[in-house]
Amino acid sequence: MGSRWQGGDPRVGYDESWYYATAKGLVQHPQLTESIDADVCIVGAGYTGLSAAIELAEQGFKVVVLESHRVGAGASGRNGGVLGMGQRKDQDELEAMLGLDVAKQMWQVACDANELVRDRIKRYEIDCDLTDGELHVAHRARYVDDLRRYNDHLAEHYGYTDRRHVSREEVRAMLGVDSFYGGALDFRSAHIHPLNLALGLARAAKTLGVQIFEQSAVLDYQNPATDQVLAKTAVGEVRAKYLVLACNGYLGKLDRQAGKYQMPINNFILATEPLDTTRAQQLNRDNVAVVDTRFVVNYFHNSPDHRLIFGGGENYSPFFPRDIKGFVRQHMLEVYPQLADVKIDYAWGGTLAITMRRMPSFGRSGANVYWAQGYSGHGIAMANMGGKLIAEAIAGQASRFDLFANIRHIPFPGGRWLRWPGLVAGMLYYSLLDKF
Ligand SMILES: Cc1cc2nc3c(=O)[nH]c(=O)nc-3n(C[C@H](O)[C@H](O)[C@H](O)COP(=O)(O)OP(=O)(O)OC[C@H]3O[C@@H](n4cnc5c(N)ncnc54)[C@H](O)[C@@H]3O)c2cc1C
């Protein structure tokens, strides 16, 4: 067992969240203890891995999923629950980076990704508290025009009209605080219970015949033949035609090629005690997902039992803070000073993977090992899509996978955590700017 405070270890903190306390259909899957064959072996039971498993099983592939700890033990079972629209990078930035044509294709994939999650929730009857609406709020006056210009840009160039400007007065009416200068409300974004989504996807995969093994960390893999991969756990192994690495921030040293393009960082969330209905409504009248414009974003919404679920604060070391409640609470009080008397019932951390360009990193090691990772904090929709695009590629339709695999990513120099002191210093510098 890793240290009690170690990030990047799926065993640490998974059962400390409000999500775990309210998980629906938490079942234990067996450990892999023998040698088995499959068409595709998937490493990691988060959204990427489970999504790939569902798509491949639907197409008739024999699929095995190997998970180090438990289904949803990684970021997929711990995140802020914001089912966003678009890519992590805004479209105008993507246009500058990759050209209008590619940017438009990526926008379409993002729309499809949002739809994919909604479809699966409906089709597999996943009870994960899907609640529509995301309010993006400007924590400085100078960002209000940026938000408004972006609404106009999406309407004009993408025909996207499900996003509108929200005045400072309206934000005040919606959130009961005067700390934001205005915002943008997106009706296609939403919030969800992330662990229940992961558990629901696992249930769907099982009904399609996917074998899921927990407590089955892949320690190493080899290519004994060009069309064969052998993935080894401590007490078992899977021989398959294809291997999918769906490990994201928990990849460790399993694949150096994939590891070069992502850096793990930790992010933290709390859940307050249940508030009375009136007080909860004062904090978030329409119970939309709220995300602010800080570099280290604050994000929050209410749970069905009227708790405030508040994410804020991150770190760039292998360790979680010892007092996560206190760490996140200070961010919560900056937004909602009136909650000083409220008890914090749960606090937890999770590890996600970022890339230098803040776009996901998709790739192949050789002809039959695929990965999708580095969603940079925007992975609920895009990790589901990442898994689907790997499945498409394995089934012979690689064009959408290659759209992302062709992004020229900049490798991170240095070790895995604190990869590059200059980079970490840069992130700390930008997070300091949030204060001004
Ligand atoms: C605190 C936090 C808040 C976030 N908030 C949001 C948000 O509001 N909206 C949003 O869109 N995104 C958010 N994200 C990001 C989002 O959660 C991730 O992008 C997404 O869950 C990635 O899914 P994944 O399946 O690729 O990775 P994960 O869910 O991390 O799954 C990887 C899995 O691989 C397993 N694994 C790793 N190595 C091995 C191995 N060797 N053998 C077997 N198994 C292995 C791990 O145990 C883990 O279960 C947040 C992330 C965090 C941590």
Short mmCIF file of C-alpha atoms and ligand atoms in Angstrom, two decimals:
data_model
loop_
_atom_site.label_atom_id
_atom_site.label_comp_id
_atom_site.label_asym_id
_atom_site.label_seq_id
_atom_site.Cartn_x
_atom_site.Cartn_y
_atom_site.Cartn_z
CA MET A 1 0.00 0.00 0.00
CA GLY A 2 1.30 3.42 -0.90
CA SER A 3 1.57 6.21 1.62
CA ARG A 4 -1.74 7.47 3.01
CA TRP A 5 -1.18 10.74 1.14
CA GLN A 6 0.12 9.45 -2.14
CA GLY A 7 -1.48 10.76 -5.34
CA GLY A 8 -1.31 8.67 -8.51
CA ASP A 9 -2.18 5.51 -6.53
CA PRO A 10 -5.75 4.37 -7.23
CA ARG A 11 -5.98 2.81 -3.76
CA VAL A 12 -5.47 6.12 -2.00
CA GLY A 13 -8.61 8.15 -1.34
CA TYR A 14 -11.01 6.28 -3.63
CA ASP A 15 -13.38 5.36 -0.77
CA GLU A 16 -13.21 8.78 0.92
CA SER A 17 -15.47 10.66 -1.45
CA TRP A 18 -19.13 11.52 -1.18
CA TYR A 19 -19.44 9.69 -4.50
CA TYR A 20 -18.24 6.45 -2.92
CA ALA A 21 -20.60 6.94 0.02
CA THR A 22 -23.52 7.25 -2.43
CA ALA A 23 -22.36 4.76 -5.07
CA LYS A 24 -25.07 2.70 -6.73
CA GLY A 25 -24.36 -0.90 -7.68
CA LEU A 26 -20.84 -1.11 -6.32
CA VAL A 27 -19.85 -4.72 -7.02
CA GLN A 28 -16.58 -6.51 -6.63
CA HIS A 29 -15.08 -8.06 -9.75
CA PRO A 30 -12.70 -11.01 -9.43
CA GLN A 31 -8.94 -10.83 -9.55
CA LEU A 32 -7.21 -12.34 -12.59
CA THR A 33 -5.40 -15.46 -11.40
CA GLU A 34 -4.84 -17.41 -14.62
CA SER A 35 -3.68 -17.14 -18.20
CA ILE A 36 -6.47 -16.16 -20.62
CA ASP A 37 -6.89 -15.11 -24.26
CA ALA A 38 -8.83 -12.19 -25.69
CA ASP A 39 -9.06 -10.10 -28.83
CA VAL A 40 -8.46 -6.91 -26.85
CA CYS A 41 -6.96 -6.41 -23.41
CA ILE A 42 -7.79 -3.04 -21.85
CA VAL A 43 -5.75 -1.68 -18.97
CA GLY A 44 -7.78 0.62 -16.71
CA ALA A 45 -11.48 0.68 -15.78
CA GLY A 46 -12.18 4.40 -16.02
CA TYR A 47 -14.26 6.06 -18.74
CA THR A 48 -11.63 5.50 -21.46
CA GLY A 49 -11.25 1.79 -20.78
CA LEU A 50 -14.92 1.05 -20.15
CA SER A 51 -16.02 3.03 -23.18
CA ALA A 52 -13.57 1.17 -25.42
CA ALA A 53 -14.79 -2.11 -23.89
CA ILE A 54 -18.45 -1.33 -24.60
CA GLU A 55 -17.81 -0.29 -28.21
CA LEU A 56 -15.58 -3.27 -28.96
CA ALA A 57 -17.92 -5.79 -27.32
CA GLU A 58 -20.82 -4.34 -29.30
CA GLN A 59 -18.82 -5.12 -32.43
CA GLY A 60 -18.21 -8.71 -31.39
CA PHE A 61 -14.66 -8.49 -30.00
CA LYS A 62 -13.75 -10.60 -26.98
CA VAL A 63 -12.67 -8.02 -24.41
CA VAL A 64 -10.89 -8.24 -21.06
CA VAL A 65 -10.47 -5.22 -18.75
CA LEU A 66 -7.74 -5.28 -16.11
CA GLU A 67 -7.98 -2.73 -13.30
CA SER A 68 -5.35 -2.09 -10.61
CA HIS A 69 -7.84 -1.37 -7.88
CA ARG A 70 -11.61 -0.95 -8.41
CA VAL A 71 -13.83 0.19 -11.27
CA GLY A 72 -13.79 4.01 -11.26
CA ALA A 73 -10.95 4.17 -8.74
CA GLY A 74 -9.11 6.72 -10.87
CA ALA A 75 -10.24 10.18 -11.94
CA SER A 76 -13.48 8.76 -13.39
CA GLY A 77 -14.85 7.98 -9.96
CA ARG A 78 -13.63 11.13 -8.21
CA ASN A 79 -14.01 14.10 -10.55
CA GLY A 80 -16.04 17.31 -10.43
CA GLY A 81 -18.82 15.85 -12.54
CA VAL A 82 -18.92 18.66 -15.12
CA LEU A 83 -19.99 17.19 -18.44
CA GLY A 84 -18.68 20.08 -20.52
CA MET A 85 -19.09 21.06 -24.15
CA GLY A 86 -16.24 21.58 -26.58
CA GLN A 87 -12.63 20.62 -26.17
CA ARG A 88 -10.46 21.67 -23.22
CA LYS A 89 -9.02 24.39 -25.48
CA ASP A 90 -11.43 26.98 -26.81
CA GLN A 91 -12.22 26.81 -30.52
CA ASP A 92 -10.52 30.12 -31.35
CA GLU A 93 -7.31 28.80 -29.78
CA LEU A 94 -7.66 25.52 -31.68
CA GLU A 95 -8.16 27.42 -34.91
CA ALA A 96 -4.90 29.31 -34.30
CA MET A 97 -3.12 26.10 -33.31
CA LEU A 98 -4.42 23.66 -35.94
CA GLY A 99 -6.37 25.62 -38.57
CA LEU A 100 -10.10 26.17 -39.00
CA ASP A 101 -10.83 22.87 -40.72
CA VAL A 102 -9.26 20.67 -38.03
CA ALA A 103 -10.73 22.87 -35.29
CA LYS A 104 -14.20 22.36 -36.79
CA GLN A 105 -13.75 18.59 -36.93
CA MET A 106 -12.68 18.61 -33.28
CA TRP A 107 -15.71 20.66 -32.33
CA GLN A 108 -17.92 18.07 -34.01
CA VAL A 109 -16.18 15.28 -32.06
CA ALA A 110 -16.78 17.24 -28.84
CA CYS A 111 -20.49 17.58 -29.67
CA ASP A 112 -20.62 13.85 -30.42
CA ALA A 113 -18.82 13.13 -27.14
CA ASN A 114 -21.41 15.03 -25.12
CA GLU A 115 -24.15 13.17 -27.00
CA LEU A 116 -22.39 9.83 -26.49
CA VAL A 117 -22.45 10.20 -22.70
CA ARG A 118 -26.10 11.26 -22.73
CA ASP A 119 -27.00 8.37 -25.03
CA ARG A 120 -25.30 5.82 -22.83
CA ILE A 121 -26.95 7.17 -19.69
CA LYS A 122 -30.29 6.72 -21.43
CA ARG A 123 -29.61 3.43 -23.21
CA TYR A 124 -28.10 1.65 -20.19
CA GLU A 125 -30.41 3.38 -17.68
CA ILE A 126 -27.52 4.76 -15.65
CA ASP A 127 -28.80 6.63 -12.63
CA CYS A 128 -26.11 9.32 -12.24
CA ASP A 129 -28.04 12.51 -11.42
CA LEU A 130 -27.66 14.09 -14.88
CA THR A 131 -28.58 17.77 -14.40
CA ASP A 132 -28.39 20.21 -17.33
CA GLY A 133 -26.59 23.54 -17.50
CA GLU A 134 -23.13 24.95 -16.89
CA LEU A 135 -22.50 28.53 -15.83
CA HIS A 136 -19.03 29.79 -16.65
CA VAL A 137 -18.36 32.80 -14.40
CA ALA A 138 -15.82 35.62 -14.72
CA HIS A 139 -13.87 36.11 -11.49
CA ARG A 140 -12.39 39.33 -12.94
CA ALA A 141 -14.20 42.04 -14.88
CA ARG A 142 -11.72 41.71 -17.73
CA TYR A 143 -12.94 38.20 -18.57
CA VAL A 144 -16.57 39.17 -19.15
CA ASP A 145 -15.94 40.44 -22.68
CA ASP A 146 -13.90 37.32 -23.48
CA LEU A 147 -16.83 35.12 -22.49
CA ARG A 148 -19.26 37.19 -24.51
CA ARG A 149 -16.98 37.24 -27.57
CA TYR A 150 -16.65 33.46 -27.33
CA ASN A 151 -20.45 33.01 -27.31
CA ASP A 152 -20.58 35.12 -30.48
CA HIS A 153 -17.72 33.19 -32.05
CA LEU A 154 -19.45 29.85 -31.48
CA ALA A 155 -22.74 31.16 -32.81
CA GLU A 156 -21.19 32.73 -35.90
CA HIS A 157 -18.66 30.06 -36.92
CA TYR A 158 -20.17 26.87 -35.46
CA GLY A 159 -23.87 27.63 -35.46
CA TYR A 160 -23.87 26.90 -31.73
CA THR A 161 -26.60 28.83 -29.97
CA ASP A 162 -27.01 26.80 -26.78
CA ARG A 163 -24.83 29.28 -24.91
CA ARG A 164 -25.79 32.77 -23.85
CA HIS A 165 -24.45 35.75 -21.95
CA VAL A 166 -25.40 36.17 -18.29
CA SER A 167 -25.15 39.62 -16.70
CA ARG A 168 -23.54 40.32 -13.34
CA GLU A 169 -26.98 40.87 -11.80
CA GLU A 170 -28.25 37.55 -13.12
CA VAL A 171 -25.19 35.70 -11.80
CA ARG A 172 -25.87 37.31 -8.42
CA ALA A 173 -29.47 36.13 -8.57
CA MET A 174 -28.37 32.62 -9.53
CA LEU A 175 -25.53 32.19 -7.00
CA GLY A 176 -26.38 34.60 -4.21
CA VAL A 177 -22.93 36.23 -4.25
CA ASP A 178 -21.50 39.34 -5.86
CA SER A 179 -18.01 37.97 -6.46
CA PHE A 180 -18.48 37.32 -10.19
CA TYR A 181 -18.70 39.93 -12.94
CA GLY A 182 -20.85 38.05 -15.42
CA GLY A 183 -20.86 34.74 -17.20
CA ALA A 184 -21.95 32.41 -19.96
CA LEU A 185 -24.60 29.75 -19.56
CA ASP A 186 -24.29 26.61 -21.66
CA PHE A 187 -27.42 24.49 -21.86
CA ARG A 188 -25.81 21.41 -23.39
CA SER A 189 -23.29 21.03 -20.57
CA ALA A 190 -24.40 19.32 -17.38
CA HIS A 191 -23.26 17.76 -14.14
CA ILE A 192 -23.36 14.13 -13.11
CA HIS A 193 -22.40 11.74 -10.31
CA PRO A 194 -19.13 10.57 -11.87
CA LEU A 195 -18.65 7.29 -10.00
CA ASN A 196 -22.19 6.18 -10.74
CA LEU A 197 -21.53 6.86 -14.42
CA ALA A 198 -18.41 4.67 -14.27
CA LEU A 199 -20.23 1.90 -12.39
CA GLY A 200 -23.10 2.06 -14.89
CA LEU A 201 -20.68 1.76 -17.81
CA ALA A 202 -19.05 -1.26 -16.15
CA ARG A 203 -22.45 -2.85 -15.71
CA ALA A 204 -23.23 -2.24 -19.39
CA ALA A 205 -19.89 -3.71 -20.43
CA LYS A 206 -20.56 -6.83 -18.36
CA THR A 207 -23.94 -7.35 -19.97
CA LEU A 208 -22.19 -7.21 -23.35
CA GLY A 209 -19.87 -10.03 -22.27
CA VAL A 210 -16.80 -8.04 -21.22
CA GLN A 211 -14.70 -9.71 -18.50
CA ILE A 212 -13.62 -7.22 -15.83
CA PHE A 213 -10.90 -8.04 -13.31
CA GLU A 214 -10.09 -5.85 -10.30
CA GLN A 215 -6.99 -5.89 -8.08
CA SER A 216 -5.19 -6.85 -11.28
CA ALA A 217 -2.51 -4.26 -12.00
CA VAL A 218 -0.65 -4.80 -15.24
CA LEU A 219 3.01 -4.74 -14.27
CA ASP A 220 4.48 -5.16 -17.70
CA TYR A 221 3.59 -6.04 -21.27
CA GLN A 222 5.48 -7.61 -24.12
CA ASN A 223 4.98 -8.25 -27.83
CA PRO A 224 5.83 -11.95 -28.23
CA ALA A 225 4.75 -11.72 -31.90
CA THR A 226 3.92 -8.80 -34.17
CA ASP A 227 0.20 -9.47 -33.88
CA GLN A 228 0.19 -10.39 -30.21
CA VAL A 229 0.49 -8.63 -26.85
CA LEU A 230 1.04 -10.32 -23.51
CA ALA A 231 -0.04 -8.28 -20.45
CA LYS A 232 1.17 -9.61 -17.11
CA THR A 233 -0.22 -9.06 -13.65
CA ALA A 234 1.33 -10.45 -10.45
CA VAL A 235 -0.63 -13.71 -10.70
CA GLY A 236 -2.15 -13.82 -14.18
CA GLU A 237 -1.73 -12.84 -17.81
CA VAL A 238 -3.77 -11.94 -20.87
CA ARG A 239 -2.70 -12.79 -24.40
CA ALA A 240 -4.47 -10.54 -26.89
CA LYS A 241 -4.30 -9.17 -30.42
CA TYR A 242 -4.56 -5.59 -29.15
CA LEU A 243 -3.70 -3.76 -25.95
CA VAL A 244 -5.40 -0.53 -24.88
CA LEU A 245 -3.70 1.66 -22.28
CA ALA A 246 -6.48 3.58 -20.53
CA CYS A 247 -4.50 4.55 -17.43
CA ASN A 248 -4.37 8.35 -17.72
CA GLY A 249 -2.85 9.98 -14.59
CA TYR A 250 -2.24 6.55 -13.04
CA LEU A 251 -0.05 5.26 -15.91
CA GLY A 252 3.14 5.22 -13.83
CA LYS A 253 6.00 3.63 -15.75
CA LEU A 254 3.91 1.12 -17.73
CA ASP A 255 4.60 2.75 -21.10
CA ARG A 256 7.40 5.24 -21.59
CA GLN A 257 6.19 6.38 -25.00
CA ALA A 258 2.72 7.32 -23.72
CA GLY A 259 4.20 8.65 -20.47
CA LYS A 260 6.32 11.24 -22.25
CA TYR A 261 3.29 13.24 -23.30
CA GLN A 262 1.41 13.59 -20.04
CA MET A 263 2.06 14.87 -16.54
CA PRO A 264 0.00 13.76 -13.52
CA ILE A 265 -1.41 16.47 -11.28
CA ASN A 266 -3.72 16.24 -8.27
CA ASN A 267 -7.00 18.10 -7.84
CA PHE A 268 -9.25 18.25 -4.78
CA ILE A 269 -12.95 18.35 -3.90
CA LEU A 270 -15.12 18.59 -0.79
CA ALA A 271 -18.75 17.90 0.05
CA THR A 272 -20.39 19.94 2.80
CA GLU A 273 -22.94 18.60 5.20
CA PRO A 274 -26.50 18.64 3.74
CA LEU A 275 -27.87 22.19 3.77
CA ASP A 276 -31.50 23.02 4.19
CA THR A 277 -33.28 23.35 0.85
CA THR A 278 -33.61 27.14 0.97
CA ARG A 279 -29.95 27.67 1.76
CA ALA A 280 -28.87 25.27 -1.00
CA GLN A 281 -31.09 27.12 -3.48
CA GLN A 282 -29.59 30.43 -2.46
CA LEU A 283 -26.14 29.08 -3.36
CA ASN A 284 -27.22 27.79 -6.75
CA ARG A 285 -30.78 28.66 -7.73
CA ASP A 286 -30.95 26.40 -10.79
CA ASN A 287 -28.38 23.88 -9.59
CA VAL A 288 -26.20 24.29 -12.66
CA ALA A 289 -22.55 23.27 -12.76
CA VAL A 290 -20.52 26.41 -12.04
CA VAL A 291 -16.95 26.82 -13.29
CA ASP A 292 -14.94 30.02 -12.86
CA THR A 293 -12.26 31.62 -15.01
CA ARG A 294 -9.33 31.03 -12.64
CA PHE A 295 -6.25 29.20 -13.97
CA VAL A 296 -6.79 26.71 -11.14
CA VAL A 297 -10.54 26.59 -11.60
CA ASN A 298 -13.14 26.39 -8.88
CA TYR A 299 -16.12 24.26 -9.87
CA PHE A 300 -19.23 23.48 -7.88
CA HIS A 301 -22.84 22.37 -7.85
CA ASN A 302 -25.31 20.92 -5.36
CA SER A 303 -25.90 17.24 -4.73
CA PRO A 304 -29.45 15.83 -4.70
CA ASP A 305 -29.27 15.83 -0.87
CA HIS A 306 -28.37 19.56 -0.93
CA ARG A 307 -24.69 19.40 -0.17
CA LEU A 308 -22.35 21.80 -1.91
CA ILE A 309 -19.87 19.75 -3.94
CA PHE A 310 -16.94 22.15 -4.38
CA GLY A 311 -13.71 21.52 -6.28
CA GLY A 312 -10.82 23.91 -5.86
CA GLY A 313 -7.06 23.74 -5.53
CA GLU A 314 -4.51 21.41 -7.05
CA ASN A 315 -0.91 20.40 -6.53
CA TYR A 316 1.92 19.12 -8.66
CA SER A 317 3.64 16.67 -6.33
CA PRO A 318 3.12 12.96 -5.70
CA PHE A 319 1.43 13.79 -2.38
CA PHE A 320 -2.02 14.95 -1.40
CA PRO A 321 -2.20 17.63 1.30
CA ARG A 322 -2.68 16.09 4.75
CA ASP A 323 -5.70 18.28 5.42
CA ILE A 324 -7.69 18.17 2.17
CA LYS A 325 -10.80 19.56 3.90
CA GLY A 326 -8.91 22.68 5.01
CA PHE A 327 -7.13 22.98 1.66
CA VAL A 328 -10.35 23.07 -0.40
CA ARG A 329 -12.38 24.95 2.22
CA GLN A 330 -10.23 28.06 1.80
CA HIS A 331 -11.17 28.14 -1.91
CA MET A 332 -14.84 27.55 -1.09
CA LEU A 333 -14.86 30.45 1.38
CA GLU A 334 -13.40 32.80 -1.23
CA VAL A 335 -16.52 32.17 -3.30
CA TYR A 336 -19.06 31.62 -0.52
CA PRO A 337 -17.82 33.38 2.66
CA GLN A 338 -21.26 32.78 4.18
CA LEU A 339 -20.46 29.07 4.50
CA ALA A 340 -17.93 29.55 7.31
CA ASP A 341 -20.29 27.81 9.75
CA VAL A 342 -20.90 24.80 7.54
CA LYS A 343 -19.38 21.44 8.35
CA ILE A 344 -17.37 19.62 5.71
CA ASP A 345 -18.37 15.95 5.64
CA TYR A 346 -16.12 14.62 2.88
CA ALA A 347 -12.94 15.67 1.09
CA TRP A 348 -10.89 13.76 -1.43
CA GLY A 349 -8.30 14.09 -4.15
CA GLY A 350 -7.77 12.55 -7.53
CA THR A 351 -5.03 12.43 -10.13
CA LEU A 352 -5.56 13.54 -13.69
CA ALA A 353 -3.16 13.86 -16.60
CA ILE A 354 -2.42 17.07 -18.45
CA THR A 355 -0.55 17.60 -21.70
CA MET A 356 1.56 20.61 -22.63
CA ARG A 357 -0.97 21.74 -25.23
CA ARG A 358 -3.99 20.90 -23.08
CA MET A 359 -5.44 18.63 -25.76
CA PRO A 360 -5.73 14.87 -25.30
CA SER A 361 -2.83 12.69 -26.36
CA PHE A 362 -3.86 9.69 -28.47
CA GLY A 363 -1.30 7.33 -29.92
CA ARG A 364 0.01 3.91 -30.76
CA SER A 365 3.07 1.99 -29.62
CA GLY A 366 3.75 -0.25 -32.62
CA ALA A 367 0.76 -1.57 -34.56
CA ASN A 368 -1.37 -3.02 -31.80
CA VAL A 369 -0.98 -0.94 -28.63
CA TYR A 370 -3.26 2.09 -28.39
CA TRP A 371 -3.63 4.81 -25.80
CA ALA A 372 -5.84 7.82 -25.10
CA GLN A 373 -5.01 10.07 -22.17
CA GLY A 374 -4.21 13.62 -21.05
CA TYR A 375 -7.70 15.11 -21.20
CA SER A 376 -6.33 17.95 -19.07
CA GLY A 377 -9.31 18.19 -16.73
CA HIS A 378 -11.93 17.92 -19.46
CA GLY A 379 -12.36 14.18 -19.66
CA ILE A 380 -15.90 13.14 -18.84
CA ALA A 381 -17.07 13.52 -22.41
CA MET A 382 -13.71 13.21 -24.14
CA ALA A 383 -12.48 10.12 -22.26
CA ASN A 384 -15.72 8.38 -23.20
CA MET A 385 -15.03 9.49 -26.75
CA GLY A 386 -11.33 8.49 -26.48
CA GLY A 387 -12.37 4.92 -25.74
CA LYS A 388 -14.83 4.93 -28.62
CA LEU A 389 -12.22 6.28 -31.05
CA ILE A 390 -9.73 3.57 -30.04
CA ALA A 391 -12.46 1.00 -30.70
CA GLU A 392 -13.13 2.55 -34.11
CA ALA A 393 -9.40 2.41 -34.92
CA ILE A 394 -9.12 -1.23 -33.86
CA ALA A 395 -12.16 -2.04 -36.00
CA GLY A 396 -10.42 -0.41 -38.99
CA GLN A 397 -11.85 3.12 -38.98
CA ALA A 398 -9.01 5.27 -37.67
CA SER A 399 -9.85 8.67 -39.16
CA ARG A 400 -11.31 10.23 -35.99
CA PHE A 401 -8.63 8.62 -33.79
CA ASP A 402 -5.96 10.01 -36.12
CA LEU A 403 -7.47 13.49 -36.03
CA PHE A 404 -6.27 13.57 -32.41
CA ALA A 405 -3.22 11.31 -32.80
CA ASN A 406 -1.93 13.82 -35.38
CA ILE A 407 -1.77 16.67 -32.85
CA ARG A 408 1.92 17.30 -32.42
CA HIS A 409 2.39 16.99 -28.67
CA ILE A 410 5.37 18.35 -26.82
CA PRO A 411 6.97 15.74 -24.57
CA PHE A 412 7.55 16.62 -20.93
CA PRO A 413 11.21 16.41 -20.05
CA GLY A 414 12.33 15.05 -16.66
CA GLY A 415 10.85 12.51 -14.24
CA ARG A 416 7.17 11.70 -13.87
CA TRP A 417 6.14 14.00 -11.02
CA LEU A 418 7.60 17.50 -10.74
CA ARG A 419 8.63 16.77 -14.30
CA TRP A 420 10.16 20.02 -15.08
CA PRO A 421 10.82 22.52 -12.31
CA GLY A 422 10.30 25.35 -14.83
CA LEU A 423 6.91 24.01 -15.81
CA VAL A 424 5.76 23.53 -12.24
CA ALA A 425 7.01 27.02 -11.41
CA GLY A 426 4.99 28.25 -14.41
CA MET A 427 1.83 26.57 -13.16
CA LEU A 428 2.36 28.02 -9.71
CA TYR A 429 2.93 31.44 -11.27
CA TYR A 430 -0.38 31.28 -13.18
CA SER A 431 -2.22 30.04 -10.12
CA LEU A 432 -0.85 33.08 -8.25
CA LEU A 433 -2.28 35.33 -10.96
CA ASP A 434 -5.73 34.02 -9.95
CA LYS A 435 -5.35 36.21 -6.88
CA PHE A 436 -5.09 39.44 -8.88
C1 LIG B 1 -10.47 15.88 -8.92
C2 LIG B 1 -10.76 15.82 -10.39
C3 LIG B 1 -11.76 16.62 -10.93
C4 LIG B 1 -12.07 16.53 -12.28
N1 LIG B 1 -13.16 17.21 -12.75
C5 LIG B 1 -13.57 17.02 -14.03
C6 LIG B 1 -14.77 17.60 -14.48
O1 LIG B 1 -15.53 18.20 -13.71
N2 LIG B 1 -15.12 17.44 -15.79
C7 LIG B 1 -14.34 16.72 -16.65
O2 LIG B 1 -14.71 16.61 -17.83
N3 LIG B 1 -13.20 16.12 -16.24
C8 LIG B 1 -12.81 16.24 -14.95
N4 LIG B 1 -11.69 15.61 -14.50
C9 LIG B 1 -10.93 14.77 -15.45
C10 LIG B 1 -11.61 13.42 -15.72
O3 LIG B 1 -12.02 12.84 -14.51
C11 LIG B 1 -10.62 12.50 -16.44
O4 LIG B 1 -10.16 13.13 -17.62
C12 LIG B 1 -11.25 11.17 -16.85
O5 LIG B 1 -11.90 10.57 -15.76
C13 LIG B 1 -10.16 10.25 -17.38
O6 LIG B 1 -10.68 8.94 -17.52
P1 LIG B 1 -9.69 7.74 -17.79
O7 LIG B 1 -10.50 6.53 -17.88
O8 LIG B 1 -8.82 8.07 -18.94
O9 LIG B 1 -8.73 7.72 -16.51
P2 LIG B 1 -9.03 7.23 -14.99
O10 LIG B 1 -10.45 7.41 -14.64
O11 LIG B 1 -8.01 7.89 -14.13
O12 LIG B 1 -8.80 5.68 -15.07
C14 LIG B 1 -7.55 5.09 -15.21
C15 LIG B 1 -7.64 3.73 -14.57
O13 LIG B 1 -6.49 2.97 -14.91
C16 LIG B 1 -6.15 2.16 -13.83
N5 LIG B 1 -4.76 1.75 -14.02
C17 LIG B 1 -3.67 2.55 -14.14
N6 LIG B 1 -2.57 1.81 -14.33
C18 LIG B 1 -2.97 0.52 -14.35
C19 LIG B 1 -2.27 -0.72 -14.51
N7 LIG B 1 -0.94 -0.76 -14.69
N8 LIG B 1 -2.98 -1.87 -14.48
C20 LIG B 1 -4.35 -1.85 -14.30
N9 LIG B 1 -5.04 -0.70 -14.13
C21 LIG B 1 -4.36 0.47 -14.17
C22 LIG B 1 -6.37 3.07 -12.64
O14 LIG B 1 -6.50 2.35 -11.44
C23 LIG B 1 -7.65 3.80 -13.03
O15 LIG B 1 -8.81 3.17 -12.55
C24 LIG B 1 -11.32 15.68 -13.15
C25 LIG B 1 -10.29 14.90 -12.61
C26 LIG B 1 -10.02 14.95 -11.25
C27 LIG B 1 -8.93 14.07 -10.69
#
